[in-house]
Short mmCIF file of N, CA, C and O in Angstrom, two decimals:
data_model
loop_
_atom_site.label_atom_id
_atom_site.label_comp_id
_atom_site.label_asym_id
_atom_site.label_seq_id
_atom_site.Cartn_x
_atom_site.Cartn_y
_atom_site.Cartn_z
N GLN A 1 -85.85 16.34 1.09
CA GLN A 1 -86.34 15.36 0.13
C GLN A 1 -87.18 14.32 0.85
O GLN A 1 -86.75 13.71 1.81
N VAL A 2 -88.41 14.12 0.37
CA VAL A 2 -89.30 13.15 0.99
C VAL A 2 -88.96 11.75 0.50
O VAL A 2 -88.75 11.53 -0.69
N GLN A 3 -88.92 10.83 1.43
CA GLN A 3 -88.64 9.45 1.08
C GLN A 3 -89.63 8.54 1.80
O GLN A 3 -89.84 8.69 3.01
N LEU A 4 -90.21 7.61 1.07
CA LEU A 4 -91.09 6.60 1.65
C LEU A 4 -90.41 5.24 1.49
O LEU A 4 -89.98 4.88 0.39
N VAL A 5 -90.33 4.50 2.58
CA VAL A 5 -89.67 3.20 2.55
C VAL A 5 -90.63 2.15 3.09
O VAL A 5 -91.04 2.22 4.25
N GLU A 6 -90.95 1.18 2.23
CA GLU A 6 -91.85 0.10 2.62
C GLU A 6 -91.06 -1.08 3.17
O GLU A 6 -89.90 -1.29 2.81
N SER A 7 -91.72 -1.87 4.00
CA SER A 7 -91.14 -3.10 4.52
C SER A 7 -92.27 -4.06 4.84
O SER A 7 -93.44 -3.66 4.91
N GLY A 8 -91.91 -5.33 5.05
CA GLY A 8 -92.90 -6.30 5.49
C GLY A 8 -93.38 -7.26 4.42
O GLY A 8 -94.13 -8.19 4.71
N GLY A 9 -92.95 -7.06 3.19
CA GLY A 9 -93.35 -7.99 2.16
C GLY A 9 -92.66 -9.33 2.32
O GLY A 9 -91.76 -9.50 3.15
N GLY A 10 -93.10 -10.31 1.54
CA GLY A 10 -92.49 -11.62 1.62
C GLY A 10 -93.36 -12.67 1.00
O GLY A 10 -94.32 -12.37 0.27
N LEU A 11 -93.03 -13.91 1.30
CA LEU A 11 -93.75 -15.06 0.79
C LEU A 11 -94.65 -15.62 1.88
O LEU A 11 -94.19 -15.85 3.01
N VAL A 12 -95.90 -15.86 1.54
CA VAL A 12 -96.85 -16.39 2.51
C VAL A 12 -97.79 -17.36 1.80
O VAL A 12 -98.04 -17.21 0.60
N GLN A 13 -98.27 -18.33 2.53
CA GLN A 13 -99.23 -19.26 1.96
C GLN A 13 -100.62 -18.62 1.89
O GLN A 13 -100.94 -17.73 2.70
N ALA A 14 -101.41 -19.08 0.96
CA ALA A 14 -102.79 -18.60 0.88
C ALA A 14 -103.49 -18.80 2.22
O ALA A 14 -103.33 -19.85 2.86
N GLY A 15 -104.22 -17.80 2.63
CA GLY A 15 -104.87 -17.83 3.93
C GLY A 15 -104.06 -17.20 5.04
O GLY A 15 -104.58 -16.95 6.13
N GLY A 16 -102.79 -16.92 4.76
CA GLY A 16 -101.92 -16.33 5.76
C GLY A 16 -102.03 -14.82 5.83
O GLY A 16 -102.88 -14.21 5.17
N SER A 17 -101.16 -14.23 6.63
CA SER A 17 -101.19 -12.79 6.87
C SER A 17 -99.81 -12.16 6.71
O SER A 17 -98.79 -12.82 6.93
N LEU A 18 -99.82 -10.91 6.33
CA LEU A 18 -98.62 -10.08 6.31
C LEU A 18 -99.00 -8.68 6.75
O LEU A 18 -100.14 -8.25 6.56
N ARG A 19 -98.02 -7.99 7.31
CA ARG A 19 -98.24 -6.59 7.68
C ARG A 19 -97.19 -5.75 6.99
O ARG A 19 -95.99 -5.92 7.24
N LEU A 20 -97.63 -4.86 6.14
CA LEU A 20 -96.73 -3.95 5.45
C LEU A 20 -96.65 -2.64 6.23
O LEU A 20 -97.65 -2.17 6.77
N SER A 21 -95.47 -2.08 6.26
CA SER A 21 -95.27 -0.78 6.90
C SER A 21 -94.56 0.16 5.95
O SER A 21 -93.79 -0.27 5.09
N CYS A 22 -94.80 1.43 6.14
CA CYS A 22 -94.17 2.45 5.30
C CYS A 22 -93.78 3.61 6.21
O CYS A 22 -94.63 4.17 6.91
N VAL A 23 -92.51 3.95 6.19
CA VAL A 23 -92.01 5.05 6.99
C VAL A 23 -91.65 6.21 6.07
O VAL A 23 -90.94 6.03 5.08
N ALA A 24 -92.14 7.39 6.42
CA ALA A 24 -91.85 8.59 5.64
C ALA A 24 -90.80 9.43 6.35
O ALA A 24 -90.86 9.63 7.55
N SER A 25 -89.84 9.91 5.59
CA SER A 25 -88.83 10.79 6.15
C SER A 25 -88.71 12.03 5.26
O SER A 25 -89.13 12.03 4.11
N GLY A 26 -88.15 13.07 5.83
CA GLY A 26 -87.95 14.28 5.04
C GLY A 26 -89.03 15.31 5.24
O GLY A 26 -88.96 16.40 4.67
N LEU A 27 -90.02 14.97 6.05
CA LEU A 27 -91.09 15.91 6.36
C LEU A 27 -91.34 15.88 7.86
O LEU A 27 -91.19 14.84 8.50
N THR A 28 -91.77 17.02 8.38
CA THR A 28 -92.14 17.05 9.78
C THR A 28 -93.36 16.17 10.01
O THR A 28 -93.47 15.46 10.99
N PHE A 29 -94.29 16.24 9.09
CA PHE A 29 -95.45 15.36 9.12
C PHE A 29 -95.94 15.19 7.69
O PHE A 29 -95.67 16.01 6.82
N ILE A 30 -96.65 14.12 7.47
CA ILE A 30 -97.22 13.85 6.16
C ILE A 30 -98.64 14.38 6.13
O ILE A 30 -99.49 13.93 6.88
N SER A 31 -98.87 15.36 5.29
CA SER A 31 -100.22 15.91 5.18
C SER A 31 -101.01 15.11 4.16
O SER A 31 -100.46 14.46 3.29
N GLY A 32 -102.31 15.17 4.30
CA GLY A 32 -103.16 14.55 3.30
C GLY A 32 -103.29 13.06 3.47
O GLY A 32 -102.79 12.44 4.40
N THR A 33 -103.99 12.50 2.52
CA THR A 33 -104.25 11.07 2.50
C THR A 33 -102.98 10.27 2.22
O THR A 33 -102.14 10.69 1.43
N MET A 34 -102.87 9.13 2.87
CA MET A 34 -101.83 8.16 2.55
C MET A 34 -102.53 6.90 2.04
O MET A 34 -103.66 6.61 2.43
N GLY A 35 -101.83 6.17 1.20
CA GLY A 35 -102.49 5.01 0.61
C GLY A 35 -101.53 3.92 0.21
O GLY A 35 -100.30 4.07 0.31
N TRP A 36 -102.12 2.82 -0.19
CA TRP A 36 -101.37 1.68 -0.72
C TRP A 36 -101.94 1.33 -2.10
O TRP A 36 -103.16 1.30 -2.30
N PHE A 37 -101.03 1.08 -3.01
CA PHE A 37 -101.37 0.59 -4.34
C PHE A 37 -100.61 -0.71 -4.57
O PHE A 37 -99.67 -1.01 -3.83
N ARG A 38 -100.99 -1.45 -5.58
CA ARG A 38 -100.25 -2.65 -5.92
C ARG A 38 -100.23 -2.83 -7.43
O ARG A 38 -101.10 -2.35 -8.14
N GLN A 39 -99.21 -3.54 -7.87
CA GLN A 39 -99.06 -3.81 -9.29
C GLN A 39 -98.55 -5.22 -9.49
O GLN A 39 -97.46 -5.57 -9.04
N ALA A 40 -99.35 -6.03 -10.16
CA ALA A 40 -98.97 -7.39 -10.50
C ALA A 40 -98.34 -7.40 -11.89
O ALA A 40 -98.58 -6.49 -12.69
N PRO A 41 -97.54 -8.40 -12.20
CA PRO A 41 -96.89 -8.46 -13.51
C PRO A 41 -97.89 -8.39 -14.65
O PRO A 41 -98.90 -9.10 -14.65
N GLY A 42 -97.64 -7.51 -15.60
CA GLY A 42 -98.51 -7.38 -16.75
C GLY A 42 -99.78 -6.61 -16.52
O GLY A 42 -100.62 -6.50 -17.42
N LYS A 43 -99.93 -6.08 -15.31
CA LYS A 43 -101.16 -5.34 -14.99
C LYS A 43 -100.83 -3.91 -14.59
O LYS A 43 -99.69 -3.59 -14.24
N GLU A 44 -101.84 -3.07 -14.63
CA GLU A 44 -101.65 -1.70 -14.23
C GLU A 44 -101.64 -1.59 -12.71
O GLU A 44 -102.17 -2.45 -12.00
N ARG A 45 -101.03 -0.53 -12.22
CA ARG A 45 -101.04 -0.28 -10.79
C ARG A 45 -102.47 0.03 -10.37
O ARG A 45 -103.18 0.80 -11.00
N GLU A 46 -102.90 -0.60 -9.27
CA GLU A 46 -104.26 -0.43 -8.81
C GLU A 46 -104.32 0.02 -7.36
O GLU A 46 -103.46 -0.32 -6.56
N PHE A 47 -105.36 0.75 -7.06
CA PHE A 47 -105.62 1.22 -5.71
C PHE A 47 -105.97 0.05 -4.80
O PHE A 47 -106.71 -0.85 -5.19
N VAL A 48 -105.45 0.09 -3.57
CA VAL A 48 -105.76 -0.93 -2.58
C VAL A 48 -106.52 -0.31 -1.40
O VAL A 48 -107.60 -0.75 -1.05
N ALA A 49 -105.92 0.70 -0.79
CA ALA A 49 -106.53 1.30 0.40
C ALA A 49 -105.98 2.70 0.61
O ALA A 49 -104.87 3.01 0.16
N ALA A 50 -106.76 3.52 1.31
CA ALA A 50 -106.32 4.87 1.63
C ALA A 50 -106.86 5.27 3.00
O ALA A 50 -107.87 4.72 3.46
N ILE A 51 -106.18 6.23 3.62
CA ILE A 51 -106.59 6.69 4.94
C ILE A 51 -106.35 8.19 5.01
O ILE A 51 -105.35 8.70 4.53
N THR A 52 -107.30 8.90 5.61
CA THR A 52 -107.20 10.35 5.69
C THR A 52 -106.14 10.78 6.70
O THR A 52 -105.62 9.96 7.47
N ARG A 53 -105.85 12.06 6.70
CA ARG A 53 -104.83 12.62 7.58
C ARG A 53 -105.13 12.30 9.05
O ARG A 53 -104.24 11.93 9.81
N SER A 54 -106.38 12.41 9.43
CA SER A 54 -106.76 12.16 10.82
C SER A 54 -106.82 10.68 11.16
O SER A 54 -106.81 10.31 12.32
N GLY A 55 -106.92 9.86 10.14
CA GLY A 55 -107.05 8.43 10.36
C GLY A 55 -108.48 7.99 10.63
O GLY A 55 -108.72 6.81 10.84
N ASP A 56 -109.41 8.93 10.61
CA ASP A 56 -110.80 8.61 10.94
C ASP A 56 -111.53 7.92 9.81
O ASP A 56 -112.52 7.22 10.05
N THR A 57 -111.09 8.13 8.60
CA THR A 57 -111.81 7.60 7.44
C THR A 57 -110.88 6.81 6.54
O THR A 57 -109.75 7.24 6.28
N THR A 58 -111.36 5.66 6.11
CA THR A 58 -110.57 4.80 5.24
C THR A 58 -111.38 4.40 4.02
O THR A 58 -112.61 4.50 4.02
N SER A 59 -110.69 3.93 3.02
CA SER A 59 -111.33 3.44 1.81
C SER A 59 -110.56 2.24 1.30
O SER A 59 -109.33 2.19 1.43
N TYR A 60 -111.29 1.27 0.76
CA TYR A 60 -110.68 0.04 0.27
C TYR A 60 -111.25 -0.32 -1.09
O TYR A 60 -112.42 -0.06 -1.38
N THR A 61 -110.43 -0.98 -1.89
CA THR A 61 -110.98 -1.56 -3.09
C THR A 61 -111.81 -2.78 -2.69
O THR A 61 -111.54 -3.42 -1.66
N ASP A 62 -112.81 -3.10 -3.48
CA ASP A 62 -113.76 -4.14 -3.09
C ASP A 62 -113.10 -5.48 -2.81
O ASP A 62 -113.52 -6.21 -1.91
N SER A 63 -112.07 -5.81 -3.56
CA SER A 63 -111.48 -7.15 -3.45
C SER A 63 -110.74 -7.37 -2.14
O SER A 63 -110.45 -8.53 -1.78
N VAL A 64 -110.42 -6.32 -1.40
CA VAL A 64 -109.68 -6.49 -0.15
C VAL A 64 -110.49 -6.08 1.07
O VAL A 64 -110.06 -6.33 2.20
N ARG A 65 -111.64 -5.46 0.85
CA ARG A 65 -112.44 -4.99 1.99
C ARG A 65 -112.82 -6.16 2.88
O ARG A 65 -113.28 -7.20 2.43
N GLY A 66 -112.60 -5.98 4.18
CA GLY A 66 -112.87 -7.04 5.14
C GLY A 66 -111.68 -7.94 5.42
O GLY A 66 -111.68 -8.68 6.40
N ARG A 67 -110.67 -7.88 4.57
CA ARG A 67 -109.46 -8.68 4.78
C ARG A 67 -108.25 -7.80 5.10
O ARG A 67 -107.37 -8.22 5.85
N PHE A 68 -108.20 -6.62 4.54
CA PHE A 68 -107.07 -5.70 4.75
C PHE A 68 -107.51 -4.56 5.64
O PHE A 68 -108.65 -4.11 5.58
N THR A 69 -106.57 -4.05 6.43
CA THR A 69 -106.83 -2.89 7.28
C THR A 69 -105.67 -1.91 7.17
O THR A 69 -104.52 -2.28 7.41
N ILE A 70 -105.98 -0.68 6.82
CA ILE A 70 -104.97 0.37 6.74
C ILE A 70 -105.02 1.20 8.01
O ILE A 70 -106.09 1.46 8.56
N SER A 71 -103.86 1.61 8.47
CA SER A 71 -103.78 2.46 9.65
C SER A 71 -102.57 3.39 9.50
O SER A 71 -101.70 3.14 8.68
N ARG A 72 -102.55 4.44 10.32
CA ARG A 72 -101.41 5.35 10.26
C ARG A 72 -101.09 5.88 11.65
O ARG A 72 -101.96 5.98 12.51
N ASP A 73 -99.83 6.23 11.81
CA ASP A 73 -99.35 6.84 13.05
C ASP A 73 -98.66 8.13 12.64
O ASP A 73 -97.52 8.10 12.16
N ASN A 74 -99.34 9.24 12.82
CA ASN A 74 -98.79 10.51 12.36
C ASN A 74 -97.56 10.93 13.17
O ASN A 74 -96.66 11.59 12.64
N GLY A 75 -97.52 10.53 14.41
CA GLY A 75 -96.37 10.86 15.23
C GLY A 75 -95.10 10.19 14.73
O GLY A 75 -94.00 10.72 14.86
N MET A 76 -95.28 9.01 14.15
CA MET A 76 -94.14 8.26 13.63
C MET A 76 -94.02 8.37 12.11
O MET A 76 -93.13 7.78 11.52
N ASN A 77 -94.94 9.12 11.49
CA ASN A 77 -94.95 9.26 10.02
C ASN A 77 -94.98 7.90 9.34
O ASN A 77 -94.19 7.64 8.40
N THR A 78 -95.85 7.04 9.81
CA THR A 78 -95.94 5.71 9.22
C THR A 78 -97.37 5.39 8.81
O THR A 78 -98.34 5.90 9.38
N VAL A 79 -97.47 4.53 7.82
CA VAL A 79 -98.75 3.96 7.43
C VAL A 79 -98.55 2.46 7.28
O VAL A 79 -97.50 2.02 6.81
N SER A 80 -99.52 1.69 7.72
CA SER A 80 -99.40 0.24 7.69
C SER A 80 -100.59 -0.37 6.96
O SER A 80 -101.66 0.24 6.86
N LEU A 81 -100.37 -1.59 6.49
CA LEU A 81 -101.44 -2.34 5.85
C LEU A 81 -101.40 -3.76 6.39
O LEU A 81 -100.46 -4.51 6.09
N GLN A 82 -102.37 -4.09 7.21
CA GLN A 82 -102.51 -5.45 7.72
C GLN A 82 -103.30 -6.25 6.72
O GLN A 82 -104.44 -5.89 6.41
N MET A 83 -102.70 -7.32 6.23
CA MET A 83 -103.34 -8.13 5.19
C MET A 83 -103.59 -9.53 5.73
O MET A 83 -102.65 -10.25 6.07
N ASN A 84 -104.84 -9.88 5.85
CA ASN A 84 -105.24 -11.20 6.34
C ASN A 84 -105.93 -11.99 5.23
O ASN A 84 -106.38 -11.42 4.24
N SER A 85 -106.02 -13.29 5.45
CA SER A 85 -106.69 -14.17 4.49
C SER A 85 -106.19 -13.92 3.07
O SER A 85 -106.99 -13.78 2.13
N LEU A 86 -104.91 -13.88 2.92
CA LEU A 86 -104.32 -13.56 1.62
C LEU A 86 -104.65 -14.62 0.59
O LEU A 86 -104.72 -15.83 0.89
N LYS A 87 -104.83 -14.15 -0.64
CA LYS A 87 -105.15 -15.01 -1.76
C LYS A 87 -104.04 -14.90 -2.81
O LYS A 87 -103.35 -13.88 -2.87
N PRO A 88 -103.89 -15.90 -3.67
CA PRO A 88 -102.88 -15.80 -4.73
C PRO A 88 -103.03 -14.54 -5.58
O PRO A 88 -102.03 -13.98 -6.03
N GLU A 89 -104.25 -14.09 -5.77
CA GLU A 89 -104.47 -12.90 -6.59
C GLU A 89 -104.05 -11.61 -5.88
O GLU A 89 -104.05 -10.54 -6.50
N ASP A 90 -103.69 -11.69 -4.61
CA ASP A 90 -103.16 -10.52 -3.91
C ASP A 90 -101.66 -10.33 -4.18
O ASP A 90 -101.10 -9.30 -3.80
N ALA A 91 -101.03 -11.30 -4.80
CA ALA A 91 -99.60 -11.20 -5.07
C ALA A 91 -99.30 -10.04 -6.00
O ALA A 91 -99.94 -9.89 -7.05
N ALA A 92 -98.35 -9.21 -5.60
CA ALA A 92 -98.01 -8.01 -6.38
C ALA A 92 -96.88 -7.29 -5.67
O ALA A 92 -96.51 -7.64 -4.55
N VAL A 93 -96.39 -6.26 -6.31
CA VAL A 93 -95.54 -5.30 -5.63
C VAL A 93 -96.45 -4.24 -5.03
O VAL A 93 -97.29 -3.67 -5.74
N TYR A 94 -96.31 -4.02 -3.74
CA TYR A 94 -97.15 -3.07 -3.03
C TYR A 94 -96.39 -1.77 -2.82
O TYR A 94 -95.25 -1.78 -2.35
N TYR A 95 -97.04 -0.66 -3.15
CA TYR A 95 -96.43 0.65 -3.06
C TYR A 95 -97.16 1.51 -2.04
O TYR A 95 -98.39 1.58 -2.03
N CYS A 96 -96.39 2.20 -1.25
CA CYS A 96 -96.90 3.20 -0.32
C CYS A 96 -96.93 4.55 -1.04
O CYS A 96 -96.00 4.86 -1.81
N ALA A 97 -97.95 5.34 -0.78
CA ALA A 97 -98.06 6.65 -1.40
C ALA A 97 -98.57 7.66 -0.38
O ALA A 97 -99.28 7.30 0.55
N ALA A 98 -98.22 8.91 -0.59
CA ALA A 98 -98.60 9.95 0.38
C ALA A 98 -98.84 11.27 -0.32
O ALA A 98 -98.40 11.50 -1.45
N GLY A 99 -99.53 12.16 0.41
CA GLY A 99 -99.71 13.52 -0.08
C GLY A 99 -100.85 13.71 -1.05
O GLY A 99 -100.79 14.59 -1.91
N ALA A 100 -101.90 12.90 -0.91
CA ALA A 100 -103.03 13.02 -1.84
C ALA A 100 -104.16 13.83 -1.21
O ALA A 100 -104.21 14.06 -0.01
N THR A 101 -105.10 14.21 -2.06
CA THR A 101 -106.32 14.82 -1.57
C THR A 101 -107.21 13.73 -0.97
O THR A 101 -106.87 12.56 -1.00
N TYR A 102 -108.34 14.10 -0.49
CA TYR A 102 -109.19 13.23 0.30
C TYR A 102 -109.45 11.88 -0.34
O TYR A 102 -110.12 11.78 -1.36
N LEU A 103 -108.90 10.82 0.28
CA LEU A 103 -109.15 9.42 -0.08
C LEU A 103 -109.04 9.17 -1.59
O LEU A 103 -109.85 8.45 -2.16
N SER A 104 -108.05 9.78 -2.20
CA SER A 104 -107.88 9.60 -3.63
C SER A 104 -107.60 8.15 -3.97
O SER A 104 -106.81 7.48 -3.29
N LYS A 105 -108.26 7.65 -5.01
CA LYS A 105 -108.04 6.29 -5.48
C LYS A 105 -107.25 6.27 -6.78
O LYS A 105 -107.08 5.22 -7.39
N VAL A 106 -106.77 7.43 -7.16
CA VAL A 106 -106.04 7.57 -8.41
C VAL A 106 -104.57 7.81 -8.12
O VAL A 106 -104.23 8.68 -7.32
N SER A 107 -103.71 7.06 -8.76
CA SER A 107 -102.28 7.16 -8.47
C SER A 107 -101.73 8.55 -8.75
O SER A 107 -100.84 9.01 -8.03
N THR A 108 -102.27 9.23 -9.73
CA THR A 108 -101.77 10.56 -10.06
C THR A 108 -102.12 11.59 -8.99
O THR A 108 -101.59 12.69 -8.99
N GLY A 109 -102.97 11.21 -8.08
CA GLY A 109 -103.34 12.11 -7.00
C GLY A 109 -102.33 12.16 -5.87
O GLY A 109 -102.44 13.01 -4.99
N TYR A 110 -101.35 11.29 -5.90
CA TYR A 110 -100.38 11.20 -4.81
C TYR A 110 -99.05 11.84 -5.22
O TYR A 110 -98.57 11.64 -6.32
N LYS A 111 -98.47 12.57 -4.28
CA LYS A 111 -97.25 13.31 -4.57
C LYS A 111 -95.99 12.47 -4.35
O LYS A 111 -94.99 12.67 -5.03
N PHE A 112 -96.04 11.57 -3.38
CA PHE A 112 -94.83 10.85 -2.99
C PHE A 112 -95.08 9.34 -3.05
O PHE A 112 -96.16 8.87 -2.69
N TRP A 113 -94.04 8.62 -3.45
CA TRP A 113 -94.15 7.17 -3.63
C TRP A 113 -92.92 6.46 -3.06
O TRP A 113 -91.81 6.99 -3.13
N GLY A 114 -93.17 5.25 -2.55
CA GLY A 114 -92.07 4.38 -2.16
C GLY A 114 -91.63 3.54 -3.34
O GLY A 114 -92.20 3.61 -4.43
N GLN A 115 -90.61 2.73 -3.09
CA GLN A 115 -90.05 1.88 -4.15
C GLN A 115 -90.79 0.55 -4.29
O GLN A 115 -90.60 -0.15 -5.29
N GLY A 116 -91.59 0.21 -3.33
CA GLY A 116 -92.38 -1.01 -3.41
C GLY A 116 -91.78 -2.16 -2.63
O GLY A 116 -90.57 -2.23 -2.41
N THR A 117 -92.65 -3.07 -2.21
CA THR A 117 -92.24 -4.29 -1.53
C THR A 117 -93.04 -5.45 -2.13
O THR A 117 -94.25 -5.34 -2.35
N GLN A 118 -92.37 -6.55 -2.37
CA GLN A 118 -92.97 -7.69 -3.05
C GLN A 118 -93.77 -8.55 -2.08
O GLN A 118 -93.28 -8.92 -1.01
N VAL A 119 -94.98 -8.87 -2.47
CA VAL A 119 -95.81 -9.82 -1.73
C VAL A 119 -96.09 -11.00 -2.66
O VAL A 119 -96.61 -10.82 -3.76
N THR A 120 -95.74 -12.19 -2.19
CA THR A 120 -95.96 -13.40 -2.97
C THR A 120 -96.84 -14.33 -2.15
O THR A 120 -96.57 -14.56 -0.97
N VAL A 121 -97.88 -14.85 -2.77
CA VAL A 121 -98.82 -15.72 -2.07
C VAL A 121 -98.86 -17.05 -2.81
O VAL A 121 -99.23 -17.11 -3.98
N SER A 122 -98.48 -18.10 -2.12
CA SER A 122 -98.48 -19.43 -2.72
C SER A 122 -99.80 -20.13 -2.46
O SER A 122 -100.40 -19.99 -1.39
N SER A 123 -100.24 -20.87 -3.44
CA SER A 123 -101.54 -21.56 -3.32
C SER A 123 -101.37 -22.96 -2.75
O SER A 123 -100.27 -23.45 -2.59
#
């Protein structure tokens, strides 16, 4: 059984930084694209960032490009999201996802999901 577990969420002031991590278990390795999505109260889940299996190619939603960096360690079956210059509008539950086709930005494209970690940004 594949399990994704996120960590690193919390409360931070606007302009601050957080690093989210996601560890995958139950597989020898995670194939395909891994990504991060987020969902704020009353809003739909939205794509944040994705990274290919090799880690050579990444994709970001426009609102986080230049502030967030996604990375992965295939040996450790982990994917991380470094979030800098956080804004109040970045506050949401952040979800790790895995097993998608190339840089999918659609949640239905991912096979495996974590339970989410809360990010709160105070103004």
